[in-house]
Coordinates of C-alpha atoms in Angstrom, one line a residue:
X23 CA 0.0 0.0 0.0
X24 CA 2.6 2.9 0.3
X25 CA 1.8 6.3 0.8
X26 CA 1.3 8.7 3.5
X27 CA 0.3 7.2 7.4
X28 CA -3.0 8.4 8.6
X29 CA -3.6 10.5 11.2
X30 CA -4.9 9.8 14.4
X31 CA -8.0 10.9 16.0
X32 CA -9.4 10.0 19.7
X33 CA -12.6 8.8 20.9
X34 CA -14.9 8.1 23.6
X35 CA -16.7 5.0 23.9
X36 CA -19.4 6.4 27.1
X37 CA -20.6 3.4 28.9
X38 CA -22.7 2.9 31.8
X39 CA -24.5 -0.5 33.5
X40 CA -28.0 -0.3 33.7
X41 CA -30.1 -1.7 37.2
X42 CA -30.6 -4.9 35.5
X43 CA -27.1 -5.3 35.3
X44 CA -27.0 -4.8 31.3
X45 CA -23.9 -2.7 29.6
X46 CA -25.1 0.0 27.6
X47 CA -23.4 2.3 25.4
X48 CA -24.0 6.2 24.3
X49 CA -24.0 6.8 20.5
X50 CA -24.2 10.2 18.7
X51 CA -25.1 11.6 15.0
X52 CA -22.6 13.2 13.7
X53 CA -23.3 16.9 12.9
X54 CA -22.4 16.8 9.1
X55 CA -24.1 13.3 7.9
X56 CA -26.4 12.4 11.2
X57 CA -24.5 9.0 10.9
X58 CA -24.2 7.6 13.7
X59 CA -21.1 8.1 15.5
X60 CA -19.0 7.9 18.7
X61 CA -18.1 11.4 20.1
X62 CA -14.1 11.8 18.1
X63 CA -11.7 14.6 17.2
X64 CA -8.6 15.6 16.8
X65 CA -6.4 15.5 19.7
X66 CA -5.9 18.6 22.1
X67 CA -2.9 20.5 22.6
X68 CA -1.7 19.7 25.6
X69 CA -3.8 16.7 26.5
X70 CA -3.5 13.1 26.2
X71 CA -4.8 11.4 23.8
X72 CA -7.2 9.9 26.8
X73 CA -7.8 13.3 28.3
X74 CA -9.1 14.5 24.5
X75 CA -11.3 11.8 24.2
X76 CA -13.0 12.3 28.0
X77 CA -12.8 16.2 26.2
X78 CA -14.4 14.9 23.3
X79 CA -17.4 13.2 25.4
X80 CA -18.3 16.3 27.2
X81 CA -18.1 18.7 23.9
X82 CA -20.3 16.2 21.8
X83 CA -22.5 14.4 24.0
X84 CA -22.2 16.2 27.5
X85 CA -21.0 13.0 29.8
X86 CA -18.2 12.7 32.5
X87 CA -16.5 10.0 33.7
X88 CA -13.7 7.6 34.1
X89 CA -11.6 7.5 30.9
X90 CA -9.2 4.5 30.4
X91 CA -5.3 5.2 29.9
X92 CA -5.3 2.5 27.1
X93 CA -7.1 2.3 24.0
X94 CA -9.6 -0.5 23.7
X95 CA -8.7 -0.4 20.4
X96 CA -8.4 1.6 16.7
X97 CA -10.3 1.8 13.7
X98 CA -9.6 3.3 10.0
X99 CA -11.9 5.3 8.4
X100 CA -11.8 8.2 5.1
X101 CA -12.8 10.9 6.1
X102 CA -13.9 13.4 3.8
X103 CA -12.5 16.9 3.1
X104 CA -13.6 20.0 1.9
X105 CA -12.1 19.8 -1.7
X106 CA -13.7 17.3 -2.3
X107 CA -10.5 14.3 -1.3
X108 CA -10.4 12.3 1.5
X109 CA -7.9 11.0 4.1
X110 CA -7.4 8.0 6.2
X111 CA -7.8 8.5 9.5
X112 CA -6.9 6.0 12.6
X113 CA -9.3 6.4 15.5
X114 CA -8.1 5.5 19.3
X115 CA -10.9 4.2 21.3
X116 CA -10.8 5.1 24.9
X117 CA -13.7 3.4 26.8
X118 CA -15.1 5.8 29.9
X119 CA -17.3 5.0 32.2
X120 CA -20.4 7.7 32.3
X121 CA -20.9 8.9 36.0
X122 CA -23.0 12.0 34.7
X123 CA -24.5 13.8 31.7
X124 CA -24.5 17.1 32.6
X125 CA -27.5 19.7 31.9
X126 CA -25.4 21.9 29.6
X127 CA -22.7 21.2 27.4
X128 CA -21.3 22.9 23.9
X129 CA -22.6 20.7 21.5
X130 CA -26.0 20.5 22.9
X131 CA -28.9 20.5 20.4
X132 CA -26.8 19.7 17.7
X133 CA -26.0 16.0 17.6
X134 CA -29.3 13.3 19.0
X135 CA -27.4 11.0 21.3
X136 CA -29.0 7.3 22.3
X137 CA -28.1 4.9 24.6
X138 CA -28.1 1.6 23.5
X139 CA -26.2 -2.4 23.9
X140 CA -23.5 -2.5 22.5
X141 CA -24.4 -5.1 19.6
X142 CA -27.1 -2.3 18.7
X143 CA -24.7 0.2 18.9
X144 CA -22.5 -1.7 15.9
X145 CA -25.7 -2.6 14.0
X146 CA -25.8 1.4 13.8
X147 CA -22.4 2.9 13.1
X148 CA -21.5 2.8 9.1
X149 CA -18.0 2.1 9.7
X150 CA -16.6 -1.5 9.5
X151 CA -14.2 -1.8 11.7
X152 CA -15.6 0.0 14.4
X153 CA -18.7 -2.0 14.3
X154 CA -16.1 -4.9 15.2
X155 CA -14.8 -2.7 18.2
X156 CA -18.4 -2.2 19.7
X157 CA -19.2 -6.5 19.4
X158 CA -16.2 -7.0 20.7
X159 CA -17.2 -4.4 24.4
X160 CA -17.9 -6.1 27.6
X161 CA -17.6 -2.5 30.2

């Protein structure tokens, strides 16, 4: 394959256990497409890539919580520019679990945000290897 390496992005991957003792996970649309997403970006200045993904969470969605050190793991996806190209892009996935959503957060209003098993979760998201990331989940 060649060519340039992609960059990396961060995630979130908000969880929570239910009273039943069921894992769920929190999904988001994606403010460009309404795909459905897990809260990303680019990493912060300044942060680790960890800390960007719990800063990721409470931009997008509005949770807070317990961020693992270590990536559960990465996926690849193209993500497309203004120009019209694309590049690839590898995405860190730091699982945290939720112990709040606040009232009031940045992004609110602009993104719909469900809370779902994980196995529905990676029924919904379009990309292919982070559907495999979110079968995998256990909490």
């Amino acid at each position: 394959m060649g060519g340039k390496p992609p960059e990396v992005q961060c995630a979130a991957l908000p969880w929570r256990r239910t009273e039943d003792g069921r894992i769920e996970v929190m999904i988001a649309t994606s403010r460009d497409t309404g795909r459905w997403v897990l809260p990303k970006g680019w990493p912060h200045k300044r942060l680790t890539l960890d800390q960007s993904a719990a800063q990721e969470a409470y931009e997008e969605v509005g949770v807070v919580g317990d961020i693992a050190k270590e990536p559960f793991g990465t996926y690849m996806y193209s993500k497309g520019l203004d120009n019209g190209l694309s590049k690839r892009v590898q995405v860190a996935v730091f699982p945290m679990e939720v112990r709040g959503q606040l009232d009031e957060w940045p992004e609110q209003g602009q993104r719909r945000v469900a809370w779902v098993d994980a196995l529905e979760a990676a029924r919904l998201v379009d990309e292919p290897e982070l559907s495999g990331l979110l079968r995998k989940f256990r909490g």
